[in-house]
Short mmCIF file of C-alpha atoms in Angstrom, two decimals:
data_model
loop_
_atom_site.label_atom_id
_atom_site.label_comp_id
_atom_site.label_asym_id
_atom_site.label_seq_id
_atom_site.Cartn_x
_atom_site.Cartn_y
_atom_site.Cartn_z
CA MET X 405 10.25 -33.27 1.24
CA THR X 406 8.23 -30.34 -0.10
CA ALA X 407 9.70 -26.88 -0.71
CA LEU X 408 7.77 -25.55 2.29
CA GLU X 409 9.07 -28.34 4.55
CA ASP X 410 12.59 -27.79 3.27
CA ARG X 411 12.44 -24.09 4.14
CA ARG X 412 11.08 -24.84 7.61
CA SER X 413 13.80 -27.38 8.30
CA SER X 414 16.40 -24.63 7.84
CA VAL X 415 14.78 -22.24 10.34
CA PRO X 416 16.82 -21.72 13.53
CA THR X 417 14.98 -21.99 16.81
CA GLY X 418 17.71 -21.36 19.38
CA ASP X 419 16.57 -21.82 22.96
CA THR X 420 13.19 -20.19 22.41
CA ALA X 421 10.01 -22.28 22.66
CA THR X 422 8.54 -21.16 19.35
CA SER X 423 5.19 -22.46 18.16
CA SER X 424 4.70 -23.82 14.65
CA ALA X 425 1.33 -21.99 14.62
CA LEU X 426 3.14 -18.67 15.04
CA TYR X 427 6.63 -19.15 13.65
CA THR X 428 7.59 -19.96 10.07
CA TYR X 429 10.43 -18.94 7.81
CA ASP X 430 8.36 -16.15 6.26
CA LEU X 431 7.06 -14.77 9.57
CA ALA X 432 10.38 -15.03 11.42
CA PRO X 433 12.38 -11.87 12.24
CA THR X 434 15.20 -11.00 9.85
CA LYS X 435 18.84 -10.99 10.87
CA LYS X 436 20.30 -7.52 11.22
CA GLU X 437 23.42 -8.49 9.33
CA GLY X 438 22.82 -8.93 5.62
CA ARG X 439 19.78 -6.66 5.26
CA ARG X 440 19.83 -5.25 1.73
CA TRP X 441 17.27 -2.45 1.56
CA GLY X 442 19.10 0.87 1.38
CA ALA X 443 17.85 4.42 0.93
CA TYR X 444 17.42 3.94 -2.83
CA ASN X 445 15.24 0.86 -2.34
CA VAL X 446 13.03 2.74 0.13
CA PHE X 447 12.85 5.64 -2.32
CA THR X 448 11.73 3.30 -5.14
CA LEU X 449 8.72 2.28 -3.03
CA TRP X 450 7.42 5.84 -3.26
CA ALA X 451 8.77 6.58 -6.75
CA ASN X 452 6.49 3.78 -7.96
CA ASP X 453 3.54 4.02 -5.62
CA VAL X 454 3.04 7.78 -5.60
CA HIS X 455 2.89 7.98 -9.42
CA SER X 456 0.06 5.47 -9.77
CA LEU X 457 -2.82 6.06 -12.19
CA GLY X 458 -5.29 6.26 -9.31
CA ASN X 459 -3.23 8.92 -7.57
CA TYR X 460 -3.03 11.03 -10.72
CA ALA X 461 -6.79 10.76 -11.08
CA PHE X 462 -7.12 11.96 -7.48
CA ALA X 463 -4.74 14.91 -7.95
CA ILE X 464 -6.27 16.00 -11.25
CA GLY X 465 -9.70 15.68 -9.66
CA LEU X 466 -8.70 18.43 -7.20
CA PHE X 467 -8.22 20.72 -10.19
CA ALA X 468 -11.75 19.89 -11.31
CA LEU X 469 -13.11 20.48 -7.78
CA GLY X 470 -11.93 24.09 -7.86
CA LEU X 471 -8.46 24.12 -6.31
CA ASN X 472 -5.94 26.17 -8.21
CA VAL X 473 -2.34 25.06 -8.75
CA TRP X 474 -1.13 26.67 -5.53
CA GLY X 475 -3.92 25.06 -3.53
CA ILE X 476 -3.04 21.64 -4.91
CA LEU X 477 0.64 22.13 -4.09
CA ALA X 478 -0.28 23.27 -0.56
CA ALA X 479 -2.44 20.17 -0.04
CA PHE X 480 0.35 17.84 -1.11
CA ALA X 481 2.98 19.70 0.91
CA LEU X 482 0.88 19.29 4.07
CA ALA X 483 0.06 15.66 3.31
CA SER X 484 3.70 14.78 2.57
CA VAL X 485 4.85 16.14 5.94
CA LEU X 486 2.20 14.09 7.77
CA LEU X 487 3.02 10.97 5.77
CA PHE X 488 6.75 11.37 6.29
CA LEU X 489 6.25 11.42 10.05
CA LEU X 490 3.78 8.50 10.13
CA LEU X 491 5.72 6.29 7.72
CA THR X 492 9.05 6.95 9.40
CA LEU X 493 7.66 5.92 12.79
CA SER X 494 6.09 2.83 11.21
CA GLY X 495 9.31 2.05 9.32
CA PHE X 496 11.42 2.25 12.47
CA MET X 497 9.23 -0.47 14.01
CA GLY X 498 10.03 -2.84 11.15
CA HIS X 499 13.75 -2.11 11.28
CA LYS X 500 14.01 -2.69 15.04
CA THR X 501 12.02 -5.92 15.22
CA GLY X 502 12.57 -7.38 11.72
CA VAL X 503 9.02 -8.77 11.66
CA PRO X 504 6.17 -8.40 9.11
CA PHE X 505 2.91 -6.63 9.88
CA PRO X 506 0.85 -9.65 11.09
CA VAL X 507 3.55 -10.38 13.68
CA MET X 508 3.94 -6.70 14.57
CA SER X 509 0.21 -6.64 15.35
CA ARG X 510 0.74 -9.33 18.00
CA ILE X 511 2.47 -6.78 20.22
CA ALA X 512 -0.72 -4.81 20.82
CA PHE X 513 -3.51 -7.27 19.96
CA GLY X 514 -2.01 -10.57 21.17
CA ILE X 515 -0.78 -13.65 19.34
CA LYS X 516 -4.32 -14.55 18.24
CA GLY X 517 -5.92 -11.11 18.25
CA ALA X 518 -3.38 -9.99 15.62
CA LYS X 519 -5.37 -11.92 13.03
CA ILE X 520 -8.00 -9.15 13.17
CA PRO X 521 -5.84 -6.29 11.78
CA ALA X 522 -4.01 -8.66 9.42
CA ALA X 523 -7.31 -9.92 7.97
CA VAL X 524 -8.74 -6.41 7.51
CA ARG X 525 -5.57 -5.25 5.78
CA GLY X 526 -5.49 -8.40 3.63
CA VAL X 527 -9.10 -8.18 2.44
CA VAL X 528 -8.70 -4.54 1.37
CA ALA X 529 -5.46 -5.38 -0.45
CA ILE X 530 -6.86 -8.40 -2.32
CA ALA X 531 -9.78 -6.37 -3.64
CA TRP X 532 -7.51 -3.55 -4.81
CA PHE X 533 -5.02 -6.01 -6.29
CA GLY X 534 -7.73 -7.25 -8.62
CA ILE X 535 -8.98 -3.74 -9.42
CA GLN X 536 -5.50 -2.38 -10.19
CA THR X 537 -4.75 -5.39 -12.40
CA TYR X 538 -8.00 -4.73 -14.26
CA LEU X 539 -7.11 -1.05 -14.78
CA ALA X 540 -3.68 -2.00 -16.16
CA SER X 541 -5.27 -4.61 -18.44
CA ALA X 542 -7.63 -1.94 -19.82
CA VAL X 543 -4.60 0.17 -20.82
CA LEU X 544 -3.01 -2.89 -22.43
CA SER X 545 -6.21 -3.74 -24.31
CA ALA X 546 -6.46 -0.19 -25.66
CA LEU X 547 -2.82 -0.31 -26.77
CA LEU X 548 -3.26 -3.65 -28.56
CA VAL X 549 -6.33 -2.40 -30.42
CA ALA X 550 -4.42 0.75 -31.45
CA LEU X 551 -1.50 -1.33 -32.74
CA PHE X 552 -3.59 -4.12 -34.24
CA PRO X 553 -7.09 -2.83 -35.11
CA GLU X 554 -8.28 -6.33 -36.07
CA LEU X 555 -8.13 -7.26 -32.37
CA GLY X 556 -11.09 -4.94 -31.86
CA ARG X 557 -13.42 -7.82 -32.67
CA LEU X 558 -12.17 -9.59 -29.52
CA ASP X 559 -13.10 -6.56 -27.44
CA THR X 560 -16.82 -7.29 -27.77
CA GLY X 561 -19.10 -9.74 -26.02
CA SER X 562 -19.02 -10.50 -22.35
CA LEU X 563 -18.08 -13.44 -20.13
CA LEU X 564 -18.72 -12.60 -16.47
CA GLY X 565 -18.63 -8.93 -17.45
CA GLN X 566 -15.35 -9.05 -19.37
CA SER X 567 -14.64 -9.25 -23.11
CA THR X 568 -12.37 -11.91 -24.64
CA LEU X 569 -9.55 -9.41 -25.12
CA GLY X 570 -10.11 -8.14 -21.59
CA TRP X 571 -9.73 -11.67 -20.23
CA ILE X 572 -6.53 -12.22 -22.23
CA THR X 573 -4.86 -8.99 -21.07
CA PHE X 574 -6.05 -9.39 -17.47
CA LEU X 575 -4.76 -12.97 -17.21
CA ALA X 576 -1.46 -12.00 -18.84
CA LEU X 577 -0.78 -9.26 -16.28
CA TRP X 578 -2.15 -11.43 -13.48
CA ALA X 579 0.31 -14.21 -14.40
CA LEU X 580 3.21 -11.73 -14.65
CA GLN X 581 2.63 -10.54 -11.09
CA VAL X 582 2.31 -14.09 -9.79
CA LEU X 583 5.63 -14.93 -11.47
CA ILE X 584 7.42 -11.95 -9.92
CA VAL X 585 6.06 -12.70 -6.44
CA SER X 586 7.00 -16.38 -6.74
CA TYR X 587 10.65 -15.31 -6.51
CA GLY X 588 10.08 -13.51 -3.20
CA MET X 589 10.83 -10.06 -1.82
CA GLN X 590 14.23 -9.93 -3.51
CA MET X 591 12.62 -10.02 -6.97
CA ILE X 592 10.07 -7.40 -5.92
CA ARG X 593 12.94 -5.17 -4.80
CA ARG X 594 14.68 -5.62 -8.16
CA TYR X 595 11.50 -4.92 -10.12
CA MET X 596 10.93 -1.71 -8.18
CA ALA X 597 14.50 -0.60 -8.82
CA PHE X 598 13.83 -1.04 -12.56
CA ALA X 599 10.34 0.47 -12.64
CA ALA X 600 11.07 3.59 -10.57
CA PRO X 601 13.33 5.45 -13.04
CA VAL X 602 11.14 4.33 -15.96
CA THR X 603 8.11 5.78 -14.21
CA LEU X 604 9.74 9.09 -13.31
CA LEU X 605 11.22 9.61 -16.77
CA THR X 606 7.96 8.74 -18.53
CA MET X 607 5.78 11.04 -16.43
CA CYS X 608 8.30 13.87 -16.65
CA ALA X 609 8.51 13.47 -20.44
CA LEU X 610 4.71 13.46 -20.68
CA ALA X 611 4.51 16.69 -18.66
CA VAL X 612 7.19 18.39 -20.79
CA TRP X 613 5.42 17.30 -23.99
CA MET X 614 2.11 18.74 -22.77
CA PHE X 615 3.81 21.96 -21.64
CA VAL X 616 5.32 22.41 -25.11
CA ARG X 617 1.97 21.63 -26.78
CA ALA X 618 0.38 24.38 -24.70
CA ASP X 619 3.07 26.84 -25.90
CA GLY X 620 4.61 27.05 -22.47
CA SER X 621 1.42 28.25 -20.82
CA ILE X 622 -0.86 26.38 -18.43
CA SER X 623 -4.12 27.32 -16.74
CA LEU X 624 -3.65 27.84 -13.01
CA SER X 625 -7.27 26.84 -12.36
CA ALA X 626 -10.33 25.41 -14.05
CA GLY X 627 -12.80 28.25 -14.44
CA ASP X 628 -13.77 29.90 -11.15
CA PRO X 629 -11.38 28.64 -8.43
CA LEU X 630 -12.21 28.38 -4.74
CA THR X 631 -11.00 31.19 -2.49
CA GLY X 632 -10.78 32.02 1.20
CA GLY X 633 -12.14 29.57 3.75
CA ALA X 634 -13.69 27.28 1.13
CA MET X 635 -10.31 26.86 -0.52
CA TRP X 636 -8.47 26.08 2.71
CA LEU X 637 -11.16 23.59 3.75
CA GLN X 638 -10.68 21.82 0.42
CA VAL X 639 -6.90 21.91 0.92
CA LEU X 640 -7.24 20.26 4.35
CA GLN X 641 -9.69 17.66 3.05
CA ALA X 642 -7.42 16.88 0.10
CA ALA X 643 -4.41 16.48 2.40
CA ALA X 644 -6.39 14.21 4.73
CA LEU X 645 -7.67 12.07 1.85
CA TRP X 646 -4.14 11.72 0.49
CA VAL X 647 -3.02 10.37 3.87
CA VAL X 648 -6.03 8.01 3.87
CA ILE X 649 -4.90 6.65 0.49
CA TYR X 650 -1.68 5.63 2.22
CA GLY X 651 -3.46 4.37 5.32
CA THR X 652 -2.84 0.82 4.14
CA PHE X 653 0.86 1.39 3.54
CA VAL X 654 1.29 3.15 6.88
CA LEU X 655 0.18 -0.06 8.57
CA ASN X 656 2.39 -2.57 6.78
CA PHE X 657 5.45 -0.48 5.88
CA CYS X 658 7.32 -2.80 8.26
CA ASP X 659 6.91 -5.59 5.65
CA PHE X 660 9.60 -3.74 3.70
CA THR X 661 11.67 -1.98 6.36
CA ARG X 662 12.29 -5.27 8.17
CA SER X 663 14.99 -5.63 5.51
CA ALA X 664 16.29 -2.04 5.83
CA ARG X 665 20.00 -1.63 6.57
CA SER X 666 19.57 1.19 9.07
CA ARG X 667 17.25 3.85 10.41
CA GLY X 668 19.21 6.34 8.34
CA SER X 669 18.36 4.52 5.12
CA ILE X 670 14.66 4.71 6.02
CA VAL X 671 14.84 8.43 6.76
CA ARG X 672 16.85 9.28 3.63
CA GLY X 673 14.63 7.14 1.41
CA ASN X 674 11.51 8.68 2.93
CA VAL X 675 12.78 12.26 2.61
CA VAL X 676 13.39 11.94 -1.12
CA GLY X 677 10.51 9.56 -1.72
CA ILE X 678 7.78 11.40 0.18
CA PRO X 679 8.12 15.22 0.47
CA VAL X 680 10.38 15.70 -2.57
CA ASN X 681 8.77 13.06 -4.77
CA MET X 682 5.20 13.97 -3.82
CA LEU X 683 5.72 17.63 -4.68
CA PHE X 684 7.31 16.54 -7.97
CA PHE X 685 4.21 14.39 -8.53
CA ALA X 686 1.92 17.33 -7.74
CA CYS X 687 3.80 19.53 -10.21
CA ILE X 688 3.40 16.94 -12.98
CA ALA X 689 -0.31 16.55 -12.21
CA THR X 690 -0.89 20.31 -12.33
CA VAL X 691 1.08 20.67 -15.58
CA LEU X 692 -0.89 17.86 -17.24
CA SER X 693 -4.28 19.17 -16.14
CA GLY X 694 -3.43 22.86 -16.57
CA ALA X 695 -1.93 22.37 -20.03
CA GLN X 696 -4.90 20.35 -21.27
CA PHE X 697 -7.34 22.94 -19.92
CA SER X 698 -5.32 25.68 -21.59
CA LEU X 699 -5.51 23.82 -24.91
CA ASP X 700 -9.24 23.08 -25.12
CA GLY X 701 -10.92 23.95 -21.82
CA ARG X 702 -11.29 20.26 -20.94
CA VAL X 703 -10.44 18.75 -17.55
CA ILE X 704 -8.85 15.32 -18.02
CA THR X 705 -9.46 12.41 -15.67
CA GLY X 706 -5.91 11.05 -15.64
CA PRO X 707 -2.65 10.58 -17.59
CA THR X 708 -4.24 7.89 -19.79
CA ASP X 709 -6.28 10.66 -21.44
CA ILE X 710 -3.00 12.34 -22.37
CA VAL X 711 -1.36 9.12 -23.54
CA ARG X 712 -4.25 8.40 -25.94
CA SER X 713 -3.58 11.73 -27.66
CA VAL X 714 0.10 10.95 -28.41
CA PRO X 715 0.29 11.16 -32.23
CA ASN X 716 3.28 8.85 -32.73
CA MET X 717 2.40 5.14 -32.45
CA PHE X 718 5.85 4.19 -31.15
CA LEU X 719 5.71 6.83 -28.41
CA LEU X 720 2.14 5.81 -27.63
CA ALA X 721 3.29 2.22 -27.12
CA VAL X 722 6.24 3.26 -24.93
CA ALA X 723 4.08 5.51 -22.75
CA SER X 724 1.35 2.86 -22.39
CA LEU X 725 3.85 0.14 -21.45
CA ALA X 726 5.42 2.46 -18.89
CA LEU X 727 1.98 3.07 -17.31
CA ILE X 728 1.40 -0.69 -17.22
CA ALA X 729 4.81 -1.33 -15.63
CA LEU X 730 4.00 1.37 -13.09
CA THR X 731 0.62 -0.13 -12.20
CA VAL X 732 2.18 -3.57 -11.74
CA ALA X 733 4.79 -2.07 -9.40
CA VAL X 734 2.11 -0.32 -7.35
CA ASN X 735 0.11 -3.52 -7.13
CA LEU X 736 3.08 -5.55 -5.93
CA LEU X 737 3.89 -3.00 -3.24
CA ALA X 738 0.51 -1.96 -1.91
CA ASN X 739 -1.78 -4.87 -2.69
CA PHE X 740 0.17 -8.11 -2.97
CA VAL X 741 2.70 -8.29 -0.13
CA ALA X 742 0.19 -7.49 2.65
CA PRO X 743 -2.31 -10.31 1.91
CA ILE X 744 0.57 -12.76 1.42
CA TYR X 745 1.83 -12.22 4.96
CA ALA X 746 -1.77 -12.16 6.25
CA LEU X 747 -2.48 -15.56 4.67
CA VAL X 748 0.78 -17.06 5.91
CA ASN X 749 -0.14 -15.83 9.40
CA LEU X 750 -3.61 -17.39 9.15
CA PHE X 751 -2.41 -20.74 7.73
CA PRO X 752 1.25 -21.07 8.76
CA ARG X 753 1.33 -24.87 8.48
CA ARG X 754 0.01 -24.89 4.90
CA LEU X 755 1.27 -21.72 3.24
CA ASP X 756 4.62 -20.09 2.56
CA PHE X 757 5.29 -16.82 0.71
CA ARG X 758 4.97 -18.36 -2.76
CA ARG X 759 1.82 -20.39 -2.05
CA ALA X 760 0.15 -17.50 -0.24
CA GLY X 761 0.93 -15.29 -3.24
CA LEU X 762 -0.87 -17.73 -5.53
CA VAL X 763 -3.88 -17.97 -3.19
CA SER X 764 -4.06 -14.18 -2.94
CA ALA X 765 -3.90 -13.84 -6.73
CA VAL X 766 -6.62 -16.44 -7.24
CA LEU X 767 -8.88 -14.61 -4.78
CA GLY X 768 -8.18 -11.38 -6.64
CA LEU X 769 -9.33 -13.11 -9.83
CA VAL X 770 -12.47 -14.90 -8.64
CA ILE X 771 -13.99 -11.71 -7.19
CA THR X 772 -14.18 -10.41 -10.82
CA PRO X 773 -12.68 -7.03 -9.88
CA TRP X 774 -14.02 -5.25 -12.97
CA ASN X 775 -17.51 -5.79 -11.59
CA LEU X 776 -16.42 -4.44 -8.20
CA TYR X 777 -14.89 -1.38 -9.83
CA ASP X 778 -18.10 -0.69 -11.75
CA SER X 779 -20.16 -0.89 -8.55
CA PRO X 780 -20.16 2.38 -6.54
CA VAL X 781 -21.82 0.53 -3.66
CA VAL X 782 -18.94 -1.93 -3.34
CA VAL X 783 -16.16 0.61 -3.79
CA ASN X 784 -17.65 3.34 -1.60
CA TYR X 785 -19.32 1.32 1.14
CA PHE X 786 -17.59 -2.05 1.41
CA LEU X 787 -14.02 -0.98 0.60
CA GLY X 788 -14.58 2.49 2.06
CA GLY X 789 -15.88 1.00 5.29
CA LEU X 790 -12.97 -1.43 5.56
CA GLY X 791 -10.56 1.38 4.78
CA ALA X 792 -11.99 3.42 7.64
CA LEU X 793 -11.01 0.59 10.02
CA LEU X 794 -7.33 1.03 9.20
CA GLY X 795 -7.05 4.31 11.11
CA PRO X 796 -8.16 2.86 14.48
CA LEU X 797 -5.88 -0.15 13.96
CA PHE X 798 -2.97 2.20 13.36
CA GLY X 799 -3.88 4.25 16.42
CA VAL X 800 -3.87 1.25 18.77
CA ILE X 801 -0.67 -0.28 17.36
CA MET X 802 1.27 3.00 17.45
CA ALA X 803 0.03 4.00 20.91
CA ASP X 804 1.01 0.60 22.27
CA TYR X 805 4.46 0.58 20.65
CA TRP X 806 5.58 4.19 21.11
CA LEU X 807 3.59 5.52 24.10
CA LEU X 808 3.24 2.43 26.30
CA ARG X 809 6.32 0.35 25.44
CA LYS X 810 8.57 3.17 24.20
CA ALA X 811 9.85 0.87 21.41
CA ARG X 812 10.74 -1.99 23.77
CA VAL X 813 9.72 -5.36 22.30
CA ASN X 814 10.41 -8.94 23.36
CA VAL X 815 10.63 -10.37 19.84
CA PRO X 816 10.97 -14.11 20.74
CA ALA X 817 7.79 -13.85 22.85
CA LEU X 818 5.85 -12.99 19.68
CA TYR X 819 6.25 -16.60 18.57
CA THR X 820 5.29 -18.58 21.66
CA GLU X 821 1.89 -19.83 22.86
CA GLU X 822 2.98 -20.24 26.48
CA ALA X 823 0.21 -18.97 28.77
CA GLY X 824 2.48 -16.70 30.79
CA ALA X 825 4.19 -15.15 27.78
CA GLU X 826 4.22 -11.39 27.34
CA TYR X 827 1.85 -11.25 24.35
CA HIS X 828 -0.49 -14.07 25.33
CA TYR X 829 -2.71 -11.64 27.27
CA ARG X 830 -6.09 -13.40 27.75
CA ARG X 831 -6.27 -16.57 25.64
CA GLY X 832 -4.18 -14.90 22.98
CA TYR X 833 -6.24 -11.68 22.79
CA ASN X 834 -5.60 -8.31 24.39
CA PRO X 835 -9.08 -7.18 25.52
CA ARG X 836 -7.81 -3.65 26.19
CA ALA X 837 -6.66 -3.22 22.59
CA VAL X 838 -9.98 -4.55 21.31
CA ALA X 839 -11.85 -2.25 23.72
CA ALA X 840 -9.99 0.75 22.27
CA PHE X 841 -10.30 -0.37 18.67
CA VAL X 842 -14.06 -1.08 18.54
CA PRO X 843 -15.32 2.43 19.50
CA GLY X 844 -12.69 4.07 17.27
CA ALA X 845 -13.69 1.81 14.39
CA ALA X 846 -17.41 2.47 14.89
CA ILE X 847 -16.89 6.24 14.89
CA ALA X 848 -14.60 6.09 11.83
CA VAL X 849 -17.05 4.00 9.80
CA VAL X 850 -20.01 6.21 10.71
CA VAL X 851 -18.11 9.37 9.75
CA ALA X 852 -16.90 7.78 6.51
CA LEU X 853 -20.22 6.34 5.32
CA VAL X 854 -23.17 8.20 6.85
CA PRO X 855 -24.25 11.10 4.58
CA LEU X 856 -24.94 13.33 7.59
CA PHE X 857 -21.17 13.49 8.24
CA HIS X 858 -20.20 13.99 4.60
CA ALA X 859 -18.22 17.17 5.35
CA ALA X 860 -15.98 15.26 7.78
CA ALA X 861 -15.78 11.99 5.79
CA GLY X 862 -12.32 12.81 4.46
CA PHE X 863 -11.02 12.97 8.03
CA SER X 864 -12.44 9.59 9.14
CA TRP X 865 -9.02 7.88 9.18
CA PHE X 866 -7.58 10.54 11.47
CA ILE X 867 -10.64 10.64 13.71
CA GLY X 868 -10.60 6.87 14.15
CA ALA X 869 -6.84 6.79 14.75
CA VAL X 870 -6.90 9.56 17.35
CA VAL X 871 -9.93 8.15 19.20
CA ALA X 872 -8.51 4.62 19.32
CA ALA X 873 -5.04 5.81 20.36
CA ALA X 874 -6.47 8.04 23.11
CA LEU X 875 -8.70 5.25 24.43
CA TYR X 876 -5.83 2.78 24.43
CA ALA X 877 -3.59 5.25 26.25
CA VAL X 878 -6.25 5.36 28.98
CA VAL X 879 -7.08 1.64 29.30
CA ALA X 880 -3.65 0.08 28.57
CA ASP X 881 -2.13 -2.12 31.27
CA ARG X 882 0.89 -0.22 32.59
CA ALA X 883 1.54 -2.70 35.41
CA ALA X 884 2.65 -5.55 33.13
CA PRO X 885 6.44 -5.96 32.79
CA ILE X 886 7.94 -4.79 29.49
CA ARG X 887 11.16 -6.36 28.22
CA ASP X 888 13.33 -5.44 25.26
CA VAL X 889 14.77 -8.61 23.67
CA ASP X 890 15.94 -8.80 20.06
CA GLY X 891 15.07 -11.71 17.79
CA GLU X 892 18.56 -12.63 16.58
CA ALA X 893 18.38 -16.07 18.20
CA ILE X 894 15.42 -17.06 16.00
CA ALA X 895 16.08 -14.77 13.04
CA VAL X 896 16.49 -15.80 9.38
CA ALA X 897 18.38 -14.16 6.54
CA ALA X 898 16.74 -11.07 5.09
CA GLU X 899 15.75 -11.15 1.42
#
């Protein structure tokens, strides 16, 4: 008996007619008793993810675009309030039902139609998994060359666009992430608990060091800052773009909160992890950029620019390793879990969590992510276009769950193919959800990618979400019976 068969043999089925095409150990709802994710674990999601290298580059970029320190803080304050509300609503869905995102999508889109949002979310995540691994490997390569200059000869040449040293560091970090994921969500939770304090202490120490270097004085802006209406427009766009960055996480937050102990743990973890932590993040970003500008009039592109200037080799190594550990944590959270559940949902008879993790990692390798990252067309149009689809998906799913059903879900019916079942709709697809999603998606993509709408591009996620939600609220079937049945009869132990 294989490991996958052994896990399936232990899955309870109760009296519910579950389908093997919809129900596996990894897709099953989690038992309410024994859930282990408390407020600290929820907080560590954001303590790791918010302080990513990409996010620092985004925040410091606002300084370069003309926002002063107070404008940047205002943008993040507004964004954190919006994200707290969106993520708390999304998190409550996971806690109540105990199901991962591909199963949650079945409520609105149908047992077969749910593959659409799961696939979109999975494709975006796989691409960014590879790109983030590449960015972390670049930091590791630079550190190795600094410690052992003779390795510089391996950092030349090119095989599929990557040097020998680049391949070695990329594969090393790739294998590390595969190893962590192979032990399941419990190991991911433990890694986050370790990485979060390391991340916060490292970034705080880096900011203090830069503040001292600048003699306790930082520039509040870079040159001639924006003022008046132009400043507030930039603040609103920055806040909207920050929410868009988390548009992926807003969708599949239930992948993590399905193991949350209570609603209270989600709220407490989100309060500290989002508004408090994000403003702390914004303060660090403004200190780093403002101190560097005060020193030499140069606007940095991210914390790696600061790390490279650390004069002590030991401290340089510690800071670099902390940034690598941070990037791995972000990747596991934002870009690895989602495609794993998406793949298990697509191929339930062949894949479990561990096998899907390996498949996802292999896909993230074969797309040669360094080439994607170096291609503005791919990043801006392909990934940007897919990202714009996430808003309309969110709009339909949230409108269906909160406005139409008012949080009432028949969890066992999410796992049956019976024609009269609640989420079978029409041959497994909900045509009303698709009818609301398609126009919202079309509008979001046009706004995001067509140059004519450049001024509104930062708001594409919101525009798509609002349009899709409004359309679904109009066309949704309110005559169909709605039942609220928990999934305890078919639930498995939470990890």
